[in-house]
Coordinates of C-alpha atoms in Angstrom, one line a residue:
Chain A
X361 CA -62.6 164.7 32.7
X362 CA -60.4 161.8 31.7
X363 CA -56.7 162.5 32.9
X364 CA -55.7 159.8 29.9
X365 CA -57.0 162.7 27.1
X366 CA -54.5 165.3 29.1
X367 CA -52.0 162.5 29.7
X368 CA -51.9 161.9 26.2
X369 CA -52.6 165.6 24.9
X370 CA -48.5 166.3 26.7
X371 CA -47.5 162.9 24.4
X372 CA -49.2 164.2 21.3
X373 CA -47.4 168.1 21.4
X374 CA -44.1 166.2 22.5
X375 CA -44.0 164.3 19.3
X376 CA -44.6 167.2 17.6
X377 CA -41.9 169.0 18.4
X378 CA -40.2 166.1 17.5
X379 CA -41.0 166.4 14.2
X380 CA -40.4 170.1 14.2
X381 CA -37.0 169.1 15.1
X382 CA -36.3 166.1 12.4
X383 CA -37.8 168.7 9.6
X384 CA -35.1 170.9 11.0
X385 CA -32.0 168.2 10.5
X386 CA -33.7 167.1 7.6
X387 CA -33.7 170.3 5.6
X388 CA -30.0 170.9 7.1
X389 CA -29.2 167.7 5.0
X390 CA -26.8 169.6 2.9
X391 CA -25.5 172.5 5.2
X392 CA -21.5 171.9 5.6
X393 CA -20.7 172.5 9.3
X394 CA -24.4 171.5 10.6
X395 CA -25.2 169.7 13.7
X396 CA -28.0 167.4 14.3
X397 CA -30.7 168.1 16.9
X398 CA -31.7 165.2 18.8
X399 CA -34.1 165.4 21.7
X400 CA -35.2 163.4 24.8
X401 CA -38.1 162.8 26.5
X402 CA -39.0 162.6 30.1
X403 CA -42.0 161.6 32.4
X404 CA -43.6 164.4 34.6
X405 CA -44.7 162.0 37.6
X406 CA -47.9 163.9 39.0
X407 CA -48.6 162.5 42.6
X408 CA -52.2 163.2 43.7
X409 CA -52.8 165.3 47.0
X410 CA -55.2 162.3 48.0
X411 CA -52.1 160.1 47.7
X412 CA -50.7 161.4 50.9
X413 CA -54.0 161.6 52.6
X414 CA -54.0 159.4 55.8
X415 CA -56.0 156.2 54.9
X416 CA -59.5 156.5 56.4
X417 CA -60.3 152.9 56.7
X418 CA -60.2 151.5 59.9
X419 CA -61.0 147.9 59.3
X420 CA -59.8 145.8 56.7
X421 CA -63.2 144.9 55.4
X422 CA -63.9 148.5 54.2
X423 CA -62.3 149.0 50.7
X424 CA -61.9 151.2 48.7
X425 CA -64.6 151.8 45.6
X426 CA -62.4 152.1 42.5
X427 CA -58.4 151.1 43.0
X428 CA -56.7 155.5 42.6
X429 CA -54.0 155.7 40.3
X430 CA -51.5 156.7 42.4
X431 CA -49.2 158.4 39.5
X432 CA -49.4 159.7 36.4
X433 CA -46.7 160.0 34.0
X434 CA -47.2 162.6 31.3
X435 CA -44.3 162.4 28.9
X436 CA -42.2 165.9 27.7
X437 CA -40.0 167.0 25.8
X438 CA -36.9 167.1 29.0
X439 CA -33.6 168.5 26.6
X440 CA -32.6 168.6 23.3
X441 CA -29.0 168.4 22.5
X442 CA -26.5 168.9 19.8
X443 CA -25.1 165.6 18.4
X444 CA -21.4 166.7 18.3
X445 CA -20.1 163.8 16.4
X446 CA -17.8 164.3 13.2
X447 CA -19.5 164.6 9.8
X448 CA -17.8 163.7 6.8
X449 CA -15.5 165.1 4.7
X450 CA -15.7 166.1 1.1
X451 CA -13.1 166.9 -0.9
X452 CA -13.3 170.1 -3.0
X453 CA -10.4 171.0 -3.7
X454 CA -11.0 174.8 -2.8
X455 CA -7.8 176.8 -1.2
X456 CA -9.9 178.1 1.7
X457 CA -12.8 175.4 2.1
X458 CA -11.1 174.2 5.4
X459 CA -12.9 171.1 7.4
X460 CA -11.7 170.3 11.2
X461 CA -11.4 167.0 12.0
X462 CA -11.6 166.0 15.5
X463 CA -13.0 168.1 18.0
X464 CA -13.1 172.4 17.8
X465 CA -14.5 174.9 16.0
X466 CA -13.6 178.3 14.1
X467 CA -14.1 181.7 15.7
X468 CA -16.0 184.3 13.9
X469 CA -16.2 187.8 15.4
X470 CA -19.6 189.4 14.0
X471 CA -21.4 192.4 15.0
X472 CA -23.2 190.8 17.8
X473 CA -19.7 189.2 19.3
X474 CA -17.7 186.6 18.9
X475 CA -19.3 182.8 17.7
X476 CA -18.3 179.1 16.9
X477 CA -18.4 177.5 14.0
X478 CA -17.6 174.0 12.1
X479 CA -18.3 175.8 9.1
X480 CA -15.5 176.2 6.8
X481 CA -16.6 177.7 3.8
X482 CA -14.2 180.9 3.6
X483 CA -13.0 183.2 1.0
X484 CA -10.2 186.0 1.1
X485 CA -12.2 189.2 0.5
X486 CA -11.6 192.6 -1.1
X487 CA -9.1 193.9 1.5
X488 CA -7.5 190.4 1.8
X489 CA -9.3 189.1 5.2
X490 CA -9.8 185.7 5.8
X491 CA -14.0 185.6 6.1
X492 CA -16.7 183.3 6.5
X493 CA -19.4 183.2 3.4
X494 CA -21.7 186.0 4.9
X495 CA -18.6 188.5 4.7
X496 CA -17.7 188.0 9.2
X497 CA -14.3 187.7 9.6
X498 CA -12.5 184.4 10.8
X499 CA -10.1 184.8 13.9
X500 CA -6.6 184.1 13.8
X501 CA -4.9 183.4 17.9
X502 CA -4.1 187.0 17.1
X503 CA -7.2 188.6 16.0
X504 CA -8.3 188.7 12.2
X505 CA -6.3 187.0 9.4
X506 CA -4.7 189.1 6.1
X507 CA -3.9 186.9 3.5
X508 CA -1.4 188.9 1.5
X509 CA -1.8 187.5 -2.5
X510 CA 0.5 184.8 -3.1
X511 CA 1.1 182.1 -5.4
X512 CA 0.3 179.2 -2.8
X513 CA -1.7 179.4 0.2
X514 CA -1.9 176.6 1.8
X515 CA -3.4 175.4 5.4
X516 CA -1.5 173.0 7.5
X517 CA -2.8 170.3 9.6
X518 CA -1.8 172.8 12.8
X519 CA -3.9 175.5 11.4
X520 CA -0.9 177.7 9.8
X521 CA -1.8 179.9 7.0
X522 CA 1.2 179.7 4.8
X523 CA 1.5 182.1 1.4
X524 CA 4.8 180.9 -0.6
X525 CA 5.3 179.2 2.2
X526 CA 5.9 181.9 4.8
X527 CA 3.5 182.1 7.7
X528 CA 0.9 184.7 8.2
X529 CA -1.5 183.6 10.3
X530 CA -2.8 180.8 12.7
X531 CA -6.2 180.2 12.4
X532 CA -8.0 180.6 16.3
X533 CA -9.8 177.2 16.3
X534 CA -10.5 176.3 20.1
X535 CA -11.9 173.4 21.8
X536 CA -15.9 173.7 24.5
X537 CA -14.5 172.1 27.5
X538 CA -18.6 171.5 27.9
X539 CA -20.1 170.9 24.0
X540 CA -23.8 170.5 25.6
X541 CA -23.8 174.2 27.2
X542 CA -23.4 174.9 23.3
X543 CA -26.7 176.8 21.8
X544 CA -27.3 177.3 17.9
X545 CA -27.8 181.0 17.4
X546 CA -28.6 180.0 13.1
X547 CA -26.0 180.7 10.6
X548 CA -24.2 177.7 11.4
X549 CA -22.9 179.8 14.7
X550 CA -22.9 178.5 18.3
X551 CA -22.7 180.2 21.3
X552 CA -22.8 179.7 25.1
X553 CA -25.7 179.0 27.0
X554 CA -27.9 182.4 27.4
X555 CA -26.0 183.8 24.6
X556 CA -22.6 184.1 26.8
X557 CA -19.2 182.7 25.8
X558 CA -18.5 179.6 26.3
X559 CA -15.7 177.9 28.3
X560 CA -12.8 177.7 25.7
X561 CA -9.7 175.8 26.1
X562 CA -6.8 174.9 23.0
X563 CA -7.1 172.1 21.0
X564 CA -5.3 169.5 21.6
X565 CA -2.8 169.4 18.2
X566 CA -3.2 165.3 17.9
X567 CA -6.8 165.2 17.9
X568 CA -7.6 168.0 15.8
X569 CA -6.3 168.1 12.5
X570 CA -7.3 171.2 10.0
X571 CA -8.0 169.8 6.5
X572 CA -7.9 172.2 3.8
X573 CA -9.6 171.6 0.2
X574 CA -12.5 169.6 2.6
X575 CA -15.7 170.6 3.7
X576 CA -17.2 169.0 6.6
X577 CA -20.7 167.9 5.9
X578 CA -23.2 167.6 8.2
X579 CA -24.2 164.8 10.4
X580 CA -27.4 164.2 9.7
X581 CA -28.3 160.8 9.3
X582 CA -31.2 160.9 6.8
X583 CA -31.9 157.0 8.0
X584 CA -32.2 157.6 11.0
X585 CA -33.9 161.3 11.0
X586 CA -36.9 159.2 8.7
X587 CA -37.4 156.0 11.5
X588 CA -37.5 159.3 13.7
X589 CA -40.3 161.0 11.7
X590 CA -42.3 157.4 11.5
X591 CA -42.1 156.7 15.1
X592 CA -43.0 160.5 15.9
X593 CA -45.7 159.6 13.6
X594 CA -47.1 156.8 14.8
X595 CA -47.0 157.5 18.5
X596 CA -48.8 160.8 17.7
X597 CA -51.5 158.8 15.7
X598 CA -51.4 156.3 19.1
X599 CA -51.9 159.4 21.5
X600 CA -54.7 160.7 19.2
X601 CA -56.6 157.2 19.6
X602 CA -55.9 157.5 23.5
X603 CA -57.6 160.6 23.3
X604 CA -60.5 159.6 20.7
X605 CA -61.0 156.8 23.3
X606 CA -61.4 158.5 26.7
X607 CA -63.6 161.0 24.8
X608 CA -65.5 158.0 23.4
X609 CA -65.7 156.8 27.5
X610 CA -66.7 160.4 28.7
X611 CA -69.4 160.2 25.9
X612 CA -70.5 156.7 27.1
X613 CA -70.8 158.4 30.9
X614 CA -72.0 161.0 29.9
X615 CA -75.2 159.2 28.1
X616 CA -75.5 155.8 29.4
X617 CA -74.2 156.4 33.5
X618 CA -76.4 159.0 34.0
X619 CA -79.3 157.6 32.3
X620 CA -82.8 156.7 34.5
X621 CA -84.2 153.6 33.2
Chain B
X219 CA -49.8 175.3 11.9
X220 CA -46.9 172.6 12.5
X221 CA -43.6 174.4 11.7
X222 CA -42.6 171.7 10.4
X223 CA -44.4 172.2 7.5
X224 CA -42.7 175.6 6.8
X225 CA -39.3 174.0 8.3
X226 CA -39.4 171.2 5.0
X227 CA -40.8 174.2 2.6
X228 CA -37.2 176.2 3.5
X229 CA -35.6 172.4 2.7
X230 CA -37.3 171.9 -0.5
X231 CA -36.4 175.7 -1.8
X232 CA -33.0 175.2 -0.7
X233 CA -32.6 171.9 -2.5
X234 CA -34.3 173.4 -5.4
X235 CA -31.4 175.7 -5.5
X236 CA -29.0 173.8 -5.5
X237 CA -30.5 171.5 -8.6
X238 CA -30.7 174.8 -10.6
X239 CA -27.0 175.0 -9.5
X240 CA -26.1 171.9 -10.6
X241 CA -27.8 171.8 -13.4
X242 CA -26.2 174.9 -14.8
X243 CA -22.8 173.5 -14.3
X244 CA -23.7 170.3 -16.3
X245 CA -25.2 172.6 -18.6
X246 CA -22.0 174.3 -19.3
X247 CA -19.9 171.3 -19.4
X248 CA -18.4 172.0 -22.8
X249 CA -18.3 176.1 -22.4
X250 CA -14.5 177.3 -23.1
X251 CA -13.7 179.0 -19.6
X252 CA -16.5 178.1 -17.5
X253 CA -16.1 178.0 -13.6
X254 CA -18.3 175.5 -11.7
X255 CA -20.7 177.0 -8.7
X256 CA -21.8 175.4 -5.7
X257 CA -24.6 176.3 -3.9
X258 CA -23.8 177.3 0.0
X259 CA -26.0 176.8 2.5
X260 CA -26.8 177.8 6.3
X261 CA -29.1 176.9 8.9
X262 CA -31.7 179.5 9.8
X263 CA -32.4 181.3 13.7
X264 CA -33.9 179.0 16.4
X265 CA -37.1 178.8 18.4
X266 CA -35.7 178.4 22.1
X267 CA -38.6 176.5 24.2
X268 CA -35.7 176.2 27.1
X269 CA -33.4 178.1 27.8
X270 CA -29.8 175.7 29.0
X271 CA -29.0 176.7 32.3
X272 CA -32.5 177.6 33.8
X273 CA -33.4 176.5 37.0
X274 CA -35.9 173.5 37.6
X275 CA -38.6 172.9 39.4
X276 CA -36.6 170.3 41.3
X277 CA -33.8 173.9 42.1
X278 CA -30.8 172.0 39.9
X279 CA -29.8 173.6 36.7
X280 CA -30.9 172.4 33.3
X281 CA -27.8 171.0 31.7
X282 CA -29.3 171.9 27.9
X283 CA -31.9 173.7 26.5
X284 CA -34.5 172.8 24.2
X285 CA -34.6 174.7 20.8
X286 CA -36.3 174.0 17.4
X287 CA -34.7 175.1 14.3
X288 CA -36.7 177.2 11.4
X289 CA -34.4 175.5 8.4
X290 CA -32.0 176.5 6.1
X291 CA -31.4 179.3 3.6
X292 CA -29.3 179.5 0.7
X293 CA -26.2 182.2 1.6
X294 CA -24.2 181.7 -1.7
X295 CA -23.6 180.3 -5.1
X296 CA -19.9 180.4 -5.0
X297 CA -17.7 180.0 -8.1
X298 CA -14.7 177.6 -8.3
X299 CA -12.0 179.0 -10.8
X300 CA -10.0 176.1 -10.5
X301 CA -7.9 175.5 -13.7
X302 CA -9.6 173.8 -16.1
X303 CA -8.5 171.0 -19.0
X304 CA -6.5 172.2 -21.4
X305 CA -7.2 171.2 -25.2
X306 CA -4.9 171.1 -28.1
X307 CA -6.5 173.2 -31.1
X308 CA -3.4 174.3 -32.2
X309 CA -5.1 177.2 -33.3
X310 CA -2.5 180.3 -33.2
X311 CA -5.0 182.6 -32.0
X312 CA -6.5 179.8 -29.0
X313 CA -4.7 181.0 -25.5
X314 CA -5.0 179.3 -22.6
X315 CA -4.3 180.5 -19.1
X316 CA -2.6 178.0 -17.3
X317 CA -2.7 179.1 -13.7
X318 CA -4.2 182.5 -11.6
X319 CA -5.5 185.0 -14.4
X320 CA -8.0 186.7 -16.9
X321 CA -7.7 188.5 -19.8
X322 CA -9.2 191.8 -19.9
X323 CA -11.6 192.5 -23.3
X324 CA -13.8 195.3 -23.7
X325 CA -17.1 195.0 -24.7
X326 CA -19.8 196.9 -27.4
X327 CA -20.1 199.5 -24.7
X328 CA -16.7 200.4 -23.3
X329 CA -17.0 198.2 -20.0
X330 CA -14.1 196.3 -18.7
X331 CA -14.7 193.0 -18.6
X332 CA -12.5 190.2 -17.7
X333 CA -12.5 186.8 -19.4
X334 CA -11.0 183.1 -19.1
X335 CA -11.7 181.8 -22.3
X336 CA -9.0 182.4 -24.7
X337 CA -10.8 181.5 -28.0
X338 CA -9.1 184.7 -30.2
X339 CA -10.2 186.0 -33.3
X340 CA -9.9 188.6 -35.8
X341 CA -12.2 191.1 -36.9
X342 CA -12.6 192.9 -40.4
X343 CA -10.2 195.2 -39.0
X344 CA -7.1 192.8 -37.9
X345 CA -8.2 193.8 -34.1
X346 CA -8.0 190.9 -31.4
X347 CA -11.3 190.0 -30.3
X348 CA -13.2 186.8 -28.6
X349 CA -15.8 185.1 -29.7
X350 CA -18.3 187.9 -29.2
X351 CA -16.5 190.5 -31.1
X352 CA -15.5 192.1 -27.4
X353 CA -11.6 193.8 -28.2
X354 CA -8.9 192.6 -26.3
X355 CA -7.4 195.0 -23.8
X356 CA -4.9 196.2 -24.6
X357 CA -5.8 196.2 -28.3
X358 CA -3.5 194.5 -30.4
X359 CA -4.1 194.9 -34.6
X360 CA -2.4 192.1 -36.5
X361 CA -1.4 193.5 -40.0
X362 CA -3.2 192.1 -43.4
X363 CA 0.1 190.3 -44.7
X364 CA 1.4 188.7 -41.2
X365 CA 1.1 184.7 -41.8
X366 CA 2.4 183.8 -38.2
X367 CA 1.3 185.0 -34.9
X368 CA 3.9 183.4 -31.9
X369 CA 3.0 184.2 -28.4
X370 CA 5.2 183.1 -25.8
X371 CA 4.7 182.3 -22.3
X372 CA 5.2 185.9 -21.0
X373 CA 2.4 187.4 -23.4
X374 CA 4.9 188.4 -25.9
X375 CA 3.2 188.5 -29.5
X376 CA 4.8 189.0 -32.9
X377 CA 3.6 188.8 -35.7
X378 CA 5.4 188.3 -38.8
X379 CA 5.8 187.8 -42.8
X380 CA 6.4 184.2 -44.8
X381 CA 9.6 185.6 -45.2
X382 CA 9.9 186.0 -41.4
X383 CA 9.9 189.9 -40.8
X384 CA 8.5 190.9 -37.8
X385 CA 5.7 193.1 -38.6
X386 CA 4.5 193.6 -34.9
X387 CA 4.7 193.3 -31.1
X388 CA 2.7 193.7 -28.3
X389 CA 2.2 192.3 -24.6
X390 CA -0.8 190.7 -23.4
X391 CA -1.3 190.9 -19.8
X392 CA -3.2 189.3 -17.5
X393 CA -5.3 190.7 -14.7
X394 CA -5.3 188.9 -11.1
X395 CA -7.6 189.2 -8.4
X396 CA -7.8 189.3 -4.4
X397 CA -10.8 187.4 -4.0
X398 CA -11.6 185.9 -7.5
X399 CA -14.7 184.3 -6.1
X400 CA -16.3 187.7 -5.8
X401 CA -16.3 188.8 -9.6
X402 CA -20.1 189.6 -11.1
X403 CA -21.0 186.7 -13.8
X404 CA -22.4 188.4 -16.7
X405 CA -22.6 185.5 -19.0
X406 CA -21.1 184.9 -22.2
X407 CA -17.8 183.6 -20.7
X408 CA -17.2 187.0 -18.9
X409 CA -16.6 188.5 -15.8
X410 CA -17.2 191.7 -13.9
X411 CA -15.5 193.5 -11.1
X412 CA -17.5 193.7 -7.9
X413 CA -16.9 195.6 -4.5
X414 CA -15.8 192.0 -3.3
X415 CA -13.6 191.2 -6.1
X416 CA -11.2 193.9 -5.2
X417 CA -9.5 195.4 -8.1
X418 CA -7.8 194.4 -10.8
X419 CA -4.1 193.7 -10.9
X420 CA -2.5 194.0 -14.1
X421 CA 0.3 191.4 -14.3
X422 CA 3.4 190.3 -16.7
X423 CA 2.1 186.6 -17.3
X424 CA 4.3 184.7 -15.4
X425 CA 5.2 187.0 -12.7
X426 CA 4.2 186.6 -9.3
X427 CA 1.1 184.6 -8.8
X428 CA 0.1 185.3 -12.4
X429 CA -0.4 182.0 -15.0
X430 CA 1.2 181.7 -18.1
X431 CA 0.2 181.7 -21.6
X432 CA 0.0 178.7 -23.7
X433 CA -0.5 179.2 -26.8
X434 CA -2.2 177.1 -29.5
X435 CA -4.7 175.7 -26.4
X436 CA -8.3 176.5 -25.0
X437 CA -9.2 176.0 -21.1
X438 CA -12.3 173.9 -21.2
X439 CA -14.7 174.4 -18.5
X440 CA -13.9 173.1 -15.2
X441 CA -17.1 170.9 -14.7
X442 CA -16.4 167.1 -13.8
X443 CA -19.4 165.3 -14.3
X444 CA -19.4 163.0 -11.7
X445 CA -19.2 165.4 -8.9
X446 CA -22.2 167.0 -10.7
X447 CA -23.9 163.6 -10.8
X448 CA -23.4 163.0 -7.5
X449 CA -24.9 166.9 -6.5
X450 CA -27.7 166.1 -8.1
X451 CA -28.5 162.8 -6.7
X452 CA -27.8 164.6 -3.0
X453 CA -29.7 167.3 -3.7
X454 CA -32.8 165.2 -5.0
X455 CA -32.8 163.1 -2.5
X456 CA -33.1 165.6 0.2
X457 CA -35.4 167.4 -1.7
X458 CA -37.5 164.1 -0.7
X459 CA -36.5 163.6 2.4
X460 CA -38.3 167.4 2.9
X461 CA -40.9 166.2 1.2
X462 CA -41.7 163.3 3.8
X463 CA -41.5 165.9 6.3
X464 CA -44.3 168.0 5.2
X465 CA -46.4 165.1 4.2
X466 CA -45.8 163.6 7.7
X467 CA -47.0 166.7 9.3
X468 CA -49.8 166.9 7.0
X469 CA -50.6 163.3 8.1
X470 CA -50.4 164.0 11.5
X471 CA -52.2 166.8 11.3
X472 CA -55.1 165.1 9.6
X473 CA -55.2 163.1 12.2
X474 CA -55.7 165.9 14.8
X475 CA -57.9 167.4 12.8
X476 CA -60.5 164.0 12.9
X477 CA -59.9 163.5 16.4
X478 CA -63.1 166.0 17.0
X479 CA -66.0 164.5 15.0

């Protein structure tokens, strides 16, 4: 059968997951800490066995019957990676809603290990830890934080937790030397590829900034997630005609080729 | 089925949320004591297609993976007790709290409950109660004859005569809380403890992170309209951006659907 219909069947479940992924962003539009997805495609070259077969002709007036396409690209999904850039801030004036700015993320320690976050929705609980909004604890460099109650608390720029202005904790935020190893385990948490950690280093002080009374908000780009969701549209549309039109050629073959007059 | 489709329903529910959020807030703009709520949100697990870090056809190392996200869930509504306007009633019996605080009452049944509205009144017996009748803990009884009730700053009340006898005293405290955010909302302007709360600190107003009383003034809610405005416009807007998402993968999948005819 046609190799366009295949050609084009690999195009068609591509831009699928394409969409799969935009929905994704899409309904994240209002998740603080969220990352966009975006993805990239790639060709699959396919060379044919007969391609490397030793030309049979022996005289230049022999041709060949029908020209051989020689490759055959069948597009793919080839990686989707996590757009890292900074979302905005929002101000909201909450003591422990704390946004980073500049590159870094929060620890979390939860039952199934340690993760990263962007996510800075936190709360002091009943026993006075620092945690995230599902009740984890938040790391401090020296494991988790107690909050003692206090008048003030406030969050410097550095990450200090200060109550009446006396120090009790630092918060553990820590740079990916490699953000694209990063893997979204849900719940706003990453994690190293296969689920291990991932390289850590310190953040560097003047490029990271904590900001407290912000949350960061994510960076989807509804503009650009919807010219994403009509051009996933309309090339899935394109690869259905492709396919509607070597079927309509296989048909025509199929009847009219083989036909005895 | 696409998952997109079920991807944009998550979006839509999640964005439906946090309209019911909003519009509770604006709802409540006038309500003496009311404590805004945002709705929280987090993105849900992911589908991984590729796995960052397997090995290639080609023997090199995938650099990322490829993964699809499911969506988003809602993971809290949480409440802001930030202070709220004060307003000038000079009502004797209006207190305000003006900072950390809530004033403990006790309702038809016996239950603690804690309060930030401070709209005082009395009932056929001289007892201080809100607006519901619920006695304020501890209860204070303000003799027939007093004419003027002074409370100061620290929660000392008197009450005395027109010819300026003091006919009673009695402190009114006010009750702190670890993690404020975690108290049960039980409607009518009061508050329950929870397992996240943590208990209840009884405090001298005043004293250590404790507000003040101010007397003759009611704390109005701490809604700001524009911030709700905005809310809703965000969350409506996302709501259709999830929208296009399902009606794109319906469209595309109409179109696979007539590709066999």
């Amino acid at each position: 059968m046609q190799q366009s219909s295949i050609s084009a069947l690999f195009g068609a479940l591509s831009n699928e997951t394409r969409l799969n992924i935009i929905a994704n962003n899409l309904a994240n539009a209002n998740t603080a800490g969220y990352k966009a997805d975006k993805v990239a495609f790639q060709d699959v070259f396919q060379r044919m066995a007969s391609d490397y077969a030793p030309d049979a002709r022996n005289d230049l007036k022999q041709k060949n019957l029908l020209p051989r396409p020689l490759i055959v690209a069948k597009p793919r999904l080839a990686e989707q990676t996590v757009d890292m850039t900074q979302g905005s801030l929002e101000t909201t004036g909450n003591t422990f809603d704390l946004a980073l700015s500049g590159p870094g993320f929060f620890r979390v320690q939860t039952p199934e290990g340690q993760f990263l976050t962007r996510n800075g929705q936190f709360y002091r609980n009943a026993q006075g830890q620092l945690v995230t909004n599902q009740g984890y604890p938040v790391l401090g460099e020296s494991g988790t934080i107690n909050i003692p109650d206090g008048k003030v608390v406030s969050v410097n720029a550095g990450g200090q937790i200060l109550v009446d202005n006396q120090v009790v904790g630092t918060l553990g935020i820590v740079d990916v030397a490699n953000t694209k190893e990063l893997q979204k385990v849900g719940q706003s948490f990453f994690t190293g590829a296969n689920g291990a950690q991932p390289a850590t280093r310190p953040v560097d002080g003047t490029r990271t900034t904590v900001n407290q009374g912000f949350i960061e908000k994510p960076n989807v780009e509804v503009v650009t997630e919807m010219v994403g969701m009509i051009e996933a549209h309309r090339s899935f549309e394109a690869y259905t005609k492709i396919i509607s039109s070597s079927q309509d050629m296989d048909k025509q073959v199929t009847s009219q080729v083989g036909e005895t007059r | 089925m696409m998952r997109s489709l079920y991807t944009a329903t998550t979006g839509m529910v999640a964005m439906q949320l946090q309209i019911d959020t909003m519009s509770n807030n604006l709802a409540n703009v006038n309500t003496l004591g009311f404590k805004k709520s945002r709705a929280e949100f987090e993105d849900l697990m992911y589908q991984t297609l590729n796995v960052a870090g397997t090995e290639n056809a080609g023997g090199s190392r995938l650099p990322t993976g490829l993964q699809v996200g499911m969506g988003v869930r809602p993971t809290t509504v949480h409440k802001f007790f930030q202070q709220g306007d004060f307003q000038n009633t000079g009502n004797q019996l209006d207190i305000a709290i003006s900072g950390q605080g809530f004033f403990r009452l006790q309702d038809p049944s016996g239950n603690d409950v804690y309060s930030r509205s401070g709209s005082f009144k009395l009932n056929q017996d001289g007892t201080i109660v809100n607006a519901n009748g619920y006695t304020l803990q501890p209860t204070i009884t303000i003799p027939q004859q007093a004419t003027n009730v002074v409370i100061t700053e620290k929660g000392v009340l008197s009450a005395t005569d027109n010819q300026g006898n003091v006919l009673t005293t009695a402190n009114i405290p006010v009750y702190t809380f670890i993690n404020p955010p975690g108290l049960t909302a039980l409607g009518k302007n009061v508050y329950q403890i929870s397992d996240a709360s943590g208990a209840a600190q009884e405090l001298i107003p005043g004293d250590q992170n404790a507000g003040t009383l101010v007397q003759g003034f009611l704390e109005m809610s701490n809604v700001q309209m524009v911030d709700e405005m905005v809310g809703l416009i965000v969350g409506q807007r996302a709501y259709e951006a999830n929208s296009k998402s399902i009606s794109t993968a319906d469209a595309m999948l109409q179109t696979a659907a007539n590709l066999k005819r």
